[in-house]
PDB file of C-alpha atoms in Angstrom:
ATOM      1  CA  MET A   1     -49.543 -34.136 -67.022  1.00  0.00           C
ATOM      2  CA  ALA A   2     -51.375 -31.151 -65.758  1.00  0.00           C
ATOM      3  CA  SER A   3     -52.245 -32.886 -62.591  1.00  0.00           C
ATOM      4  CA  GLY A   4     -48.711 -34.139 -62.337  1.00  0.00           C
ATOM      5  CA  ILE A   5     -47.417 -30.656 -62.845  1.00  0.00           C
ATOM      6  CA  SER A   6     -49.878 -29.232 -60.372  1.00  0.00           C
ATOM      7  CA  ALA A   7     -48.983 -31.991 -58.011  1.00  0.00           C
ATOM      8  CA  LYS A   8     -45.368 -31.245 -58.620  1.00  0.00           C
ATOM      9  CA  HIS A   9     -45.892 -27.550 -58.024  1.00  0.00           C
ATOM     10  CA  GLY A  10     -47.985 -28.418 -55.058  1.00  0.00           C
ATOM     11  CA  LEU A  11     -45.175 -30.543 -53.717  1.00  0.00           C
ATOM     12  CA  LEU A  12     -42.697 -27.801 -54.360  1.00  0.00           C
ATOM     13  CA  THR A  13     -44.924 -25.310 -52.666  1.00  0.00           C
ATOM     14  CA  THR A  14     -45.231 -27.648 -49.737  1.00  0.00           C
ATOM     15  CA  LYS A  15     -41.463 -28.072 -49.609  1.00  0.00           C
ATOM     16  CA  CYS A  16     -40.915 -24.327 -49.678  1.00  0.00           C
ATOM     17  CA  SER A  17     -43.366 -23.754 -46.864  1.00  0.00           C
ATOM     18  CA  VAL A  18     -41.721 -26.483 -44.813  1.00  0.00           C
ATOM     19  CA  PHE A  19     -38.293 -25.001 -45.513  1.00  0.00           C
ATOM     20  CA  HIS A  20     -39.345 -21.517 -44.414  1.00  0.00           C
ATOM     21  CA  SER A  21     -40.948 -22.970 -41.303  1.00  0.00           C
ATOM     22  CA  LEU A  22     -37.799 -24.862 -40.418  1.00  0.00           C
ATOM     23  CA  GLN A  23     -35.735 -21.771 -41.177  1.00  0.00           C
ATOM     24  CA  ARG A  24     -37.740 -19.692 -38.714  1.00  0.00           C
ATOM     25  CA  ASN A  25     -37.439 -22.299 -35.974  1.00  0.00           C
ATOM     26  CA  ILE A  26     -33.851 -23.422 -36.469  1.00  0.00           C
ATOM     27  CA  LEU A  27     -32.117 -20.384 -37.929  1.00  0.00           C
ATOM     28  CA  PRO A  28     -31.400 -18.590 -34.644  1.00  0.00           C
ATOM     29  CA  HIS A  29     -29.741 -21.721 -33.278  1.00  0.00           C
ATOM     30  CA  ALA A  30     -27.933 -22.197 -36.560  1.00  0.00           C
ATOM     31  CA  ILE A  31     -26.495 -18.682 -36.307  1.00  0.00           C
ATOM     32  CA  PHE A  32     -25.494 -19.363 -32.690  1.00  0.00           C
ATOM     33  CA  ILE A  33     -23.685 -22.515 -33.778  1.00  0.00           C
ATOM     34  CA  GLN A  34     -22.113 -21.018 -36.886  1.00  0.00           C
ATOM     35  CA  ARG A  35     -20.444 -18.166 -34.960  1.00  0.00           C
ATOM     36  CA  PRO A  36     -18.369 -19.718 -32.155  1.00  0.00           C
ATOM     37  CA  THR A  37     -16.130 -16.633 -32.044  1.00  0.00           C
ATOM     38  CA  GLU A  38     -18.997 -14.546 -30.710  1.00  0.00           C
ATOM     39  CA  VAL A  39     -19.716 -17.159 -28.061  1.00  0.00           C
ATOM     40  CA  LYS A  40     -16.092 -17.140 -26.982  1.00  0.00           C
ATOM     41  CA  CYS A  41     -16.083 -13.332 -26.782  1.00  0.00           C
ATOM     42  CA  ILE A  42     -19.184 -13.322 -24.593  1.00  0.00           C
ATOM     43  CA  ARG A  43     -17.700 -15.946 -22.296  1.00  0.00           C
ATOM     44  CA  ALA A  44     -14.364 -14.097 -22.129  1.00  0.00           C
ATOM     45  CA  SER A  45     -16.125 -10.851 -21.296  1.00  0.00           C
ATOM     46  CA  THR A  46     -18.117 -12.529 -18.532  1.00  0.00           C
ATOM     47  CA  ASN A  47     -15.024 -14.213 -17.100  1.00  0.00           C
ATOM     48  CA  SER A  48     -13.061 -10.948 -17.296  1.00  0.00           C
ATOM     49  CA  THR A  49     -15.734  -9.081 -15.356  1.00  0.00           C
ATOM     50  CA  ALA A  50     -15.888 -11.778 -12.675  1.00  0.00           C
ATOM     51  CA  GLU A  51     -12.102 -11.877 -12.412  1.00  0.00           C
ATOM     52  CA  SER A  52     -11.919  -8.090 -12.135  1.00  0.00           C
ATOM     53  CA  ARG A  53     -14.398  -8.113  -9.261  1.00  0.00           C
ATOM     54  CA  HIS A  54     -12.441 -10.886  -7.561  1.00  0.00           C
ATOM     55  CA  ASN A  55      -9.197  -8.893  -7.866  1.00  0.00           C
ATOM     56  CA  GLU A  56     -10.821  -5.784  -6.456  1.00  0.00           C
ATOM     57  CA  LYS A  57     -12.307  -7.702  -3.535  1.00  0.00           C
ATOM     58  CA  TYR A  58      -8.945  -9.323  -2.797  1.00  0.00           C
ATOM     59  CA  CYS A  59      -7.247  -5.916  -2.545  1.00  0.00           C
ATOM     60  CA  ILE A  60     -10.025  -4.550  -0.356  1.00  0.00           C
ATOM     61  CA  ASP A  61      -9.819  -7.502   2.023  1.00  0.00           C
ATOM     62  CA  ILE A  62      -6.030  -7.468   2.378  1.00  0.00           C
ATOM     63  CA  VAL A  63      -5.905  -3.708   3.002  1.00  0.00           C
ATOM     64  CA  ARG A  64      -8.770  -3.856   5.475  1.00  0.00           C
ATOM     65  CA  SER A  65      -7.117  -6.655   7.463  1.00  0.00           C
ATOM     66  CA  ARG A  66      -3.481  -5.485   7.313  1.00  0.00           C
ATOM     67  CA  ASP A  67      -3.684  -1.693   6.888  1.00  0.00           C
ATOM     68  CA  TYR A  68      -6.958  -0.562   8.400  1.00  0.00           C
ATOM     69  CA  ASP A  69      -5.867   3.075   8.637  1.00  0.00           C
ATOM     70  CA  GLY A  70      -5.102   3.071   4.925  1.00  0.00           C
ATOM     71  CA  PHE A  71      -8.388   1.316   4.189  1.00  0.00           C
ATOM     72  CA  VAL A  72     -10.416   3.969   6.027  1.00  0.00           C
ATOM     73  CA  SER A  73      -8.524   6.829   4.397  1.00  0.00           C
ATOM     74  CA  SER A  74      -9.088   5.285   0.951  1.00  0.00           C
ATOM     75  CA  LEU A  75     -12.833   5.345   1.541  1.00  0.00           C
ATOM     76  CA  LEU A  76     -12.633   9.141   1.797  1.00  0.00           C
ATOM     77  CA  LEU A  77     -11.149   9.503  -1.691  1.00  0.00           C
ATOM     78  CA  PRO A  78     -13.226  10.222  -4.802  1.00  0.00           C
ATOM     79  CA  GLU A  79     -14.722   7.130  -6.378  1.00  0.00           C
ATOM     80  CA  ASP A  80     -12.601   7.588  -9.493  1.00  0.00           C
ATOM     81  CA  ALA A  81      -9.380   7.129  -7.485  1.00  0.00           C
ATOM     82  CA  ARG A  82     -10.565   4.831  -4.690  1.00  0.00           C
ATOM     83  CA  ARG A  83      -9.940   1.550  -6.469  1.00  0.00           C
ATOM     84  CA  SER A  84      -6.447   2.615  -7.556  1.00  0.00           C
ATOM     85  CA  SER A  85      -5.668   3.733  -4.007  1.00  0.00           C
ATOM     86  CA  LEU A  86      -6.640   0.336  -2.637  1.00  0.00           C
ATOM     87  CA  ALA A  87      -4.501  -1.358  -5.295  1.00  0.00           C
ATOM     88  CA  LEU A  88      -1.469   0.727  -4.299  1.00  0.00           C
ATOM     89  CA  ARG A  89      -2.001   0.066  -0.608  1.00  0.00           C
ATOM     90  CA  ALA A  90      -2.444  -3.652  -1.289  1.00  0.00           C
ATOM     91  CA  PHE A  91       0.866  -3.547  -3.170  1.00  0.00           C
ATOM     92  CA  ASN A  92       2.492  -1.903  -0.149  1.00  0.00           C
ATOM     93  CA  VAL A  93       0.974  -4.491   2.211  1.00  0.00           C
ATOM     94  CA  GLU A  94       2.279  -7.356   0.067  1.00  0.00           C
ATOM     95  CA  LEU A  95       5.795  -5.935   0.326  1.00  0.00           C
ATOM     96  CA  ALA A  96       5.574  -5.073   4.018  1.00  0.00           C
ATOM     97  CA  GLN A  97       4.486  -8.543   5.092  1.00  0.00           C
ATOM     98  CA  VAL A  98       7.282 -10.375   3.272  1.00  0.00           C
ATOM     99  CA  LYS A  99       9.785  -9.822   6.084  1.00  0.00           C
ATOM    100  CA  ASP A 100       7.563 -11.351   8.782  1.00  0.00           C
ATOM    101  CA  SER A 101       6.115 -14.145   6.636  1.00  0.00           C
ATOM    102  CA  VAL A 102       9.331 -15.894   5.575  1.00  0.00           C
ATOM    103  CA  SER A 103      11.674 -18.010   7.652  1.00  0.00           C
ATOM    104  CA  GLN A 104      14.747 -17.416   5.493  1.00  0.00           C
ATOM    105  CA  LYS A 105      16.141 -14.221   4.039  1.00  0.00           C
ATOM    106  CA  THR A 106      16.705 -15.883   0.655  1.00  0.00           C
ATOM    107  CA  ILE A 107      13.001 -16.608   0.269  1.00  0.00           C
ATOM    108  CA  GLY A 108      12.183 -12.998   1.082  1.00  0.00           C
ATOM    109  CA  LEU A 109      14.650 -11.752  -1.523  1.00  0.00           C
ATOM    110  CA  MET A 110      13.056 -14.052  -4.088  1.00  0.00           C
ATOM    111  CA  ARG A 111       9.666 -12.508  -3.375  1.00  0.00           C
ATOM    112  CA  MET A 112      11.112  -9.026  -3.746  1.00  0.00           C
ATOM    113  CA  GLN A 113      12.579 -10.030  -7.088  1.00  0.00           C
ATOM    114  CA  PHE A 114       9.154 -11.310  -8.126  1.00  0.00           C
ATOM    115  CA  TRP A 115       7.645  -7.885  -7.447  1.00  0.00           C
ATOM    116  CA  LYS A 116      10.454  -6.139  -9.317  1.00  0.00           C
ATOM    117  CA  THR A 117       9.773  -8.326 -12.328  1.00  0.00           C
ATOM    118  CA  THR A 118       6.042  -7.783 -11.889  1.00  0.00           C
ATOM    119  CA  VAL A 119       6.402  -3.999 -12.032  1.00  0.00           C
ATOM    120  CA  GLU A 120       8.487  -4.247 -15.186  1.00  0.00           C
ATOM    121  CA  GLU A 121       5.887  -6.521 -16.779  1.00  0.00           C
ATOM    122  CA  ILE A 122       3.062  -4.201 -15.733  1.00  0.00           C
ATOM    123  CA  TYR A 123       4.659  -1.358 -17.673  1.00  0.00           C
ATOM    124  CA  ARG A 124       5.009  -3.709 -20.660  1.00  0.00           C
ATOM    125  CA  ASP A 125       1.248  -4.394 -20.496  1.00  0.00           C
ATOM    126  CA  ASP A 126       1.889  -8.019 -19.595  1.00  0.00           C
ATOM    127  CA  PRO A 127       1.048  -8.345 -15.886  1.00  0.00           C
ATOM    128  CA  PRO A 128       1.172 -11.781 -14.246  1.00  0.00           C
ATOM    129  CA  VAL A 129      -2.031 -13.517 -13.223  1.00  0.00           C
ATOM    130  CA  GLN A 130      -2.187 -12.263  -9.646  1.00  0.00           C
ATOM    131  CA  PRO A 131      -4.925 -10.096  -8.064  1.00  0.00           C
ATOM    132  CA  VAL A 132      -2.720  -7.246  -6.819  1.00  0.00           C
ATOM    133  CA  SER A 133      -0.712  -7.200 -10.057  1.00  0.00           C
ATOM    134  CA  ALA A 134      -3.875  -7.000 -12.145  1.00  0.00           C
ATOM    135  CA  GLU A 135      -5.291  -4.138 -10.065  1.00  0.00           C
ATOM    136  CA  LEU A 136      -1.950  -2.354 -10.114  1.00  0.00           C
ATOM    137  CA  TRP A 137      -1.816  -2.659 -13.897  1.00  0.00           C
ATOM    138  CA  ARG A 138      -5.287  -1.152 -14.110  1.00  0.00           C
ATOM    139  CA  ALA A 139      -4.221   1.780 -11.916  1.00  0.00           C
ATOM    140  CA  VAL A 140      -1.079   2.376 -13.982  1.00  0.00           C
ATOM    141  CA  LYS A 141      -3.049   2.417 -17.236  1.00  0.00           C
ATOM    142  CA  LYS A 142      -5.662   4.744 -15.815  1.00  0.00           C
ATOM    143  CA  HIS A 143      -3.498   7.284 -13.980  1.00  0.00           C
ATOM    144  CA  TYR A 144      -0.073   6.899 -15.669  1.00  0.00           C
ATOM    145  CA  LEU A 145       1.683   6.219 -12.377  1.00  0.00           C
ATOM    146  CA  THR A 146       5.445   6.653 -12.114  1.00  0.00           C
ATOM    147  CA  LYS A 147       7.371   3.396 -12.122  1.00  0.00           C
ATOM    148  CA  ARG A 148      10.288   4.879 -10.176  1.00  0.00           C
ATOM    149  CA  TRP A 149       8.257   5.224  -6.964  1.00  0.00           C
ATOM    150  CA  MET A 150       7.198   1.570  -7.052  1.00  0.00           C
ATOM    151  CA  LEU A 151      10.724   0.327  -7.632  1.00  0.00           C
ATOM    152  CA  ARG A 152      11.996   2.565  -4.836  1.00  0.00           C
ATOM    153  CA  ILE A 153       9.543   1.019  -2.378  1.00  0.00           C
ATOM    154  CA  ILE A 154      10.650  -2.474  -3.394  1.00  0.00           C
ATOM    155  CA  SER A 155      14.352  -1.635  -3.167  1.00  0.00           C
ATOM    156  CA  GLU A 156      13.997  -0.130   0.309  1.00  0.00           C
ATOM    157  CA  ARG A 157      11.949  -3.087   1.550  1.00  0.00           C
ATOM    158  CA  GLU A 158      14.606  -5.366   0.121  1.00  0.00           C
ATOM    159  CA  LYS A 159      17.320  -3.543   2.099  1.00  0.00           C
ATOM    160  CA  ASP A 160      15.175  -3.899   5.209  1.00  0.00           C
ATOM    161  CA  MET A 161      15.461  -7.682   4.894  1.00  0.00           C
ATOM    162  CA  GLU A 162      18.850  -7.308   6.608  1.00  0.00           C
ATOM    163  CA  ASP A 163      16.891  -7.235   9.886  1.00  0.00           C
ATOM    164  CA  ARG A 164      18.983  -4.719  11.773  1.00  0.00           C
ATOM    165  CA  ALA A 165      18.152  -1.676  13.868  1.00  0.00           C
ATOM    166  CA  TYR A 166      18.531   1.846  12.536  1.00  0.00           C
ATOM    167  CA  ARG A 167      21.820   3.389  13.622  1.00  0.00           C
ATOM    168  CA  ASN A 168      20.371   6.869  13.919  1.00  0.00           C
ATOM    169  CA  LEU A 169      17.244   8.870  13.270  1.00  0.00           C
ATOM    170  CA  GLN A 170      18.426   9.861   9.795  1.00  0.00           C
ATOM    171  CA  GLU A 171      18.353   6.208   8.701  1.00  0.00           C
ATOM    172  CA  LEU A 172      14.776   5.845   9.918  1.00  0.00           C
ATOM    173  CA  GLU A 173      13.803   9.033   8.094  1.00  0.00           C
ATOM    174  CA  ALA A 174      15.436   7.789   4.878  1.00  0.00           C
ATOM    175  CA  TYR A 175      13.577   4.486   5.154  1.00  0.00           C
ATOM    176  CA  SER A 176      10.274   6.314   5.740  1.00  0.00           C
ATOM    177  CA  GLU A 177      10.915   8.631   2.807  1.00  0.00           C
ATOM    178  CA  ASN A 178      11.593   5.749   0.412  1.00  0.00           C
ATOM    179  CA  THR A 179       8.566   3.716   1.526  1.00  0.00           C
ATOM    180  CA  GLN A 180       5.772   5.799   3.029  1.00  0.00           C
ATOM    181  CA  SER A 181       6.489   9.013   1.133  1.00  0.00           C
ATOM    182  CA  SER A 182       6.850   7.147  -2.173  1.00  0.00           C
ATOM    183  CA  LEU A 183       3.450   5.574  -1.582  1.00  0.00           C
ATOM    184  CA  LEU A 184       1.968   9.017  -0.956  1.00  0.00           C
ATOM    185  CA  TYR A 185       3.495  10.293  -4.207  1.00  0.00           C
ATOM    186  CA  LEU A 186       1.690   7.505  -6.071  1.00  0.00           C
ATOM    187  CA  LEU A 187      -1.567   8.288  -4.279  1.00  0.00           C
ATOM    188  CA  LEU A 188      -1.250  11.927  -5.310  1.00  0.00           C
ATOM    189  CA  GLU A 189      -0.767  10.843  -8.914  1.00  0.00           C
ATOM    190  CA  SER A 190      -3.893   8.685  -8.734  1.00  0.00           C
ATOM    191  CA  LEU A 191      -5.765  11.814  -7.621  1.00  0.00           C
ATOM    192  CA  GLY A 192      -4.339  13.811 -10.503  1.00  0.00           C
ATOM    193  CA  VAL A 193      -2.302  16.056  -8.184  1.00  0.00           C
ATOM    194  CA  LYS A 194       1.096  16.998  -9.595  1.00  0.00           C
ATOM    195  CA  ASP A 195       2.383  19.878  -7.527  1.00  0.00           C
ATOM    196  CA  VAL A 196       5.794  20.445  -5.948  1.00  0.00           C
ATOM    197  CA  HIS A 197       4.250  21.812  -2.750  1.00  0.00           C
ATOM    198  CA  ALA A 198       1.997  18.756  -2.407  1.00  0.00           C
ATOM    199  CA  ASP A 199       5.010  16.504  -2.937  1.00  0.00           C
ATOM    200  CA  HIS A 200       6.949  18.431  -0.293  1.00  0.00           C
ATOM    201  CA  ALA A 201       4.119  17.999   2.206  1.00  0.00           C
ATOM    202  CA  ALA A 202       3.843  14.299   1.293  1.00  0.00           C
ATOM    203  CA  SER A 203       7.557  13.864   1.972  1.00  0.00           C
ATOM    204  CA  HIS A 204       7.247  15.195   5.529  1.00  0.00           C
ATOM    205  CA  ILE A 205       4.005  13.327   6.193  1.00  0.00           C
ATOM    206  CA  GLY A 206       5.576  10.083   4.974  1.00  0.00           C
ATOM    207  CA  LYS A 207       8.552  10.527   7.289  1.00  0.00           C
ATOM    208  CA  ALA A 208       6.290  11.246  10.235  1.00  0.00           C
ATOM    209  CA  GLN A 209       4.129   8.238   9.404  1.00  0.00           C
ATOM    210  CA  GLY A 210       7.167   5.970   9.218  1.00  0.00           C
ATOM    211  CA  ILE A 211       8.439   7.138  12.600  1.00  0.00           C
ATOM    212  CA  VAL A 212       5.022   6.691  14.207  1.00  0.00           C
ATOM    213  CA  THR A 213       4.714   3.225  12.673  1.00  0.00           C
ATOM    214  CA  CYS A 214       8.091   2.277  14.136  1.00  0.00           C
ATOM    215  CA  LEU A 215       6.972   3.445  17.580  1.00  0.00           C
ATOM    216  CA  ARG A 216       3.614   1.658  17.347  1.00  0.00           C
ATOM    217  CA  ALA A 217       5.315  -1.588  16.364  1.00  0.00           C
ATOM    218  CA  THR A 218       7.723  -1.517  19.323  1.00  0.00           C
ATOM    219  CA  PRO A 219       5.587  -3.800  21.592  1.00  0.00           C
ATOM    220  CA  TYR A 220       5.216  -6.333  18.771  1.00  0.00           C
ATOM    221  CA  HIS A 221       8.934  -6.307  18.017  1.00  0.00           C
ATOM    222  CA  SER A 222       9.757  -6.556  21.729  1.00  0.00           C
ATOM    223  CA  SER A 223       7.647  -9.710  21.977  1.00  0.00           C
ATOM    224  CA  ARG A 224       9.914 -11.196  19.298  1.00  0.00           C
ATOM    225  CA  ARG A 225      13.036  -9.976  21.130  1.00  0.00           C
ATOM    226  CA  LYS A 226      13.850  -7.362  18.479  1.00  0.00           C
ATOM    227  CA  VAL A 227      14.350  -3.613  18.653  1.00  0.00           C
ATOM    228  CA  TYR A 228      14.235  -1.323  15.613  1.00  0.00           C
ATOM    229  CA  LEU A 229      14.290   2.048  17.370  1.00  0.00           C
ATOM    230  CA  PRO A 230      17.205   4.330  16.371  1.00  0.00           C
ATOM    231  CA  MET A 231      20.233   3.284  18.387  1.00  0.00           C
ATOM    232  CA  ASP A 232      21.537   6.816  19.003  1.00  0.00           C
ATOM    233  CA  ILE A 233      18.314   7.643  20.857  1.00  0.00           C
ATOM    234  CA  CYS A 234      18.122   4.328  22.671  1.00  0.00           C
ATOM    235  CA  MET A 235      21.578   4.897  24.132  1.00  0.00           C
ATOM    236  CA  LEU A 236      20.109   7.524  26.428  1.00  0.00           C
ATOM    237  CA  VAL A 237      17.580   5.216  28.066  1.00  0.00           C
ATOM    238  CA  GLY A 238      19.565   2.096  28.843  1.00  0.00           C
ATOM    239  CA  ASP A 239      22.156  -0.316  27.556  1.00  0.00           C
ATOM    240  CA  HIS A 240      19.609  -3.151  27.612  1.00  0.00           C
ATOM    241  CA  ILE A 241      17.913  -1.661  24.547  1.00  0.00           C
ATOM    242  CA  CYS A 242      21.208  -1.163  22.727  1.00  0.00           C
ATOM    243  CA  SER A 243      22.017  -4.841  23.259  1.00  0.00           C
ATOM    244  CA  ARG A 244      18.742  -5.682  21.435  1.00  0.00           C
ATOM    245  CA  GLU A 245      17.190  -7.139  24.562  1.00  0.00           C
ATOM    246  CA  PRO A 246      13.474  -6.509  25.107  1.00  0.00           C
ATOM    247  CA  PRO A 247      12.745  -3.628  27.505  1.00  0.00           C
ATOM    248  CA  ARG A 248      12.155  -4.846  31.032  1.00  0.00           C
ATOM    249  CA  ARG A 249       8.887  -4.164  32.796  1.00  0.00           C
ATOM    250  CA  THR A 250       8.931  -0.722  34.387  1.00  0.00           C
ATOM    251  CA  SER A 251       6.497   1.503  36.211  1.00  0.00           C
ATOM    252  CA  SER A 252       4.425   4.031  34.278  1.00  0.00           C
ATOM    253  CA  GLU A 253       6.337   6.903  35.890  1.00  0.00           C
ATOM    254  CA  GLU A 254       9.716   5.475  34.887  1.00  0.00           C
ATOM    255  CA  ALA A 255       8.464   4.749  31.372  1.00  0.00           C
ATOM    256  CA  GLY A 256       7.222   8.337  31.088  1.00  0.00           C
ATOM    257  CA  ASN A 257      10.597   9.675  32.171  1.00  0.00           C
ATOM    258  CA  ARG A 258      12.351   7.576  29.560  1.00  0.00           C
ATOM    259  CA  MET A 259       9.985   8.660  26.811  1.00  0.00           C
ATOM    260  CA  ARG A 260      10.596  12.293  27.747  1.00  0.00           C
ATOM    261  CA  GLU A 261      14.336  11.710  27.526  1.00  0.00           C
ATOM    262  CA  MET A 262      13.963  10.137  24.098  1.00  0.00           C
ATOM    263  CA  TRP A 263      11.777  13.005  22.909  1.00  0.00           C
ATOM    264  CA  TYR A 264      14.122  15.738  24.125  1.00  0.00           C
ATOM    265  CA  MET A 265      16.895  13.987  22.240  1.00  0.00           C
ATOM    266  CA  THR A 266      15.291  15.269  19.044  1.00  0.00           C
ATOM    267  CA  LEU A 267      14.836  18.877  20.228  1.00  0.00           C
ATOM    268  CA  PRO A 268      17.187  21.834  19.631  1.00  0.00           C
ATOM    269  CA  ALA A 269      19.822  22.583  22.220  1.00  0.00           C
ATOM    270  CA  LYS A 270      17.672  25.286  23.841  1.00  0.00           C
ATOM    271  CA  PRO A 271      13.985  24.430  23.327  1.00  0.00           C
ATOM    272  CA  THR A 272      11.436  27.162  23.871  1.00  0.00           C
ATOM    273  CA  TYR A 273       8.340  26.499  25.903  1.00  0.00           C
ATOM    274  CA  THR A 274       5.657  28.410  27.742  1.00  0.00           C
ATOM    275  CA  TYR A 275       3.715  27.710  30.894  1.00  0.00           C
ATOM    276  CA  ASN A 276      -0.001  28.348  30.517  1.00  0.00           C
ATOM    277  CA  THR A 277      -0.715  27.644  34.172  1.00  0.00           C
ATOM    278  CA  PRO A 278       1.243  27.999  37.411  1.00  0.00           C
ATOM    279  CA  ASP A 279       0.242  24.478  38.386  1.00  0.00           C
ATOM    280  CA  PRO A 280       3.349  22.313  37.671  1.00  0.00           C
ATOM    281  CA  SER A 281       1.216  19.197  37.133  1.00  0.00           C
ATOM    282  CA  ALA A 282      -0.640  20.806  34.249  1.00  0.00           C
ATOM    283  CA  ARG A 283       2.147  22.533  32.367  1.00  0.00           C
ATOM    284  CA  THR A 284       1.824  22.844  28.593  1.00  0.00           C
ATOM    285  CA  TYR A 285       4.935  22.713  26.468  1.00  0.00           C
ATOM    286  CA  GLN A 286       4.718  24.155  22.943  1.00  0.00           C
ATOM    287  CA  LEU A 287       7.554  22.880  20.826  1.00  0.00           C
ATOM    288  CA  PRO A 288       8.960  25.110  18.085  1.00  0.00           C
ATOM    289  CA  LEU A 289       7.913  24.616  14.479  1.00  0.00           C
ATOM    290  CA  SER A 290      11.503  24.712  13.200  1.00  0.00           C
ATOM    291  CA  LEU A 291      13.523  21.717  14.328  1.00  0.00           C
ATOM    292  CA  PRO A 292      17.104  21.002  13.232  1.00  0.00           C
ATOM    293  CA  SER A 293      17.623  20.737   9.481  1.00  0.00           C
ATOM    294  CA  SER A 294      18.169  16.976   9.727  1.00  0.00           C
ATOM    295  CA  ARG A 295      14.766  16.588  11.343  1.00  0.00           C
ATOM    296  CA  GLN A 296      12.516  19.053   9.498  1.00  0.00           C
ATOM    297  CA  TRP A 297       9.221  17.590  10.607  1.00  0.00           C
ATOM    298  CA  CYS A 298       7.314  20.891  10.897  1.00  0.00           C
ATOM    299  CA  TRP A 299       5.263  19.621  13.820  1.00  0.00           C
ATOM    300  CA  ARG A 300       3.573  21.563  16.576  1.00  0.00           C
ATOM    301  CA  THR A 301       3.109  19.179  19.454  1.00  0.00           C
ATOM    302  CA  THR A 302       1.656  19.819  22.859  1.00  0.00           C
ATOM    303  CA  PHE A 303       2.316  17.690  25.927  1.00  0.00           C
ATOM    304  CA  LYS A 304       0.104  18.023  28.960  1.00  0.00           C
ATOM    305  CA  GLY A 305       0.871  16.734  32.400  1.00  0.00           C
ATOM    306  CA  CYS A 306       4.529  16.056  31.676  1.00  0.00           C
ATOM    307  CA  GLY A 307       5.583  17.500  35.016  1.00  0.00           C
ATOM    308  CA  GLY A 308       9.283  18.154  35.460  1.00  0.00           C
TER     309      GLY A 308
END
């Protein structure tokens, strides 16, 4: 009996030692298997990080390729606002390229409606699975951006799908205010700047940027037999522009004369200027800071070698 008991206890002791040994070797794996929720959380976190990096890279690439000026200026911003700035500019690029990337107006309007719905869903914390939308949602949550500016950009781009020239300079200024200036308002919010004077400056800068963009795009539009310059100004330089025909090839001197005529169209009735040198070929014209109320650009521009 005693031996049996000792043998029994010995067996039990042996079993306990084996059990503890197996517990030490298998227990970590057992815990890993018994808690699948933790595994799913780790995988979701890893996938979320990778997806976030992909979204950020997508916005960087599209801004760098389609809006290089905006890309360079975003690099100068503080790191805390740089990613949000790129998201906003990527949003603007997505809207701007709709008009030239669709063959039918209906398709373009459908894309605009998609972005309207996307903005509404972003502010409901339910953004669609799309890189720009995800980055825009992140910027909204971080900086509490105003929804009205985004919807105003979309609405103005949607009106621009009509594909017609601006009747006058005021229409071009209104378009620039609703697109470029609205974007600048959002960029100021991402920087934490909420000041009426900053907004006023952004309004004028946005208008100027829109006008310059229209001028820079003239060769591209001419190659597609389209003209978007204000028609009231174009009337001074030839009926061929008013009839939406591409400008004919002219000499540099004739082109300079026409550009001067278009510029003086925007000046007051009696512009003030000074001559810094008696040499007529090197005259310097200083335009006044205060232009007509409808064109309050607050520019000081100097032209050299205009002649005349």
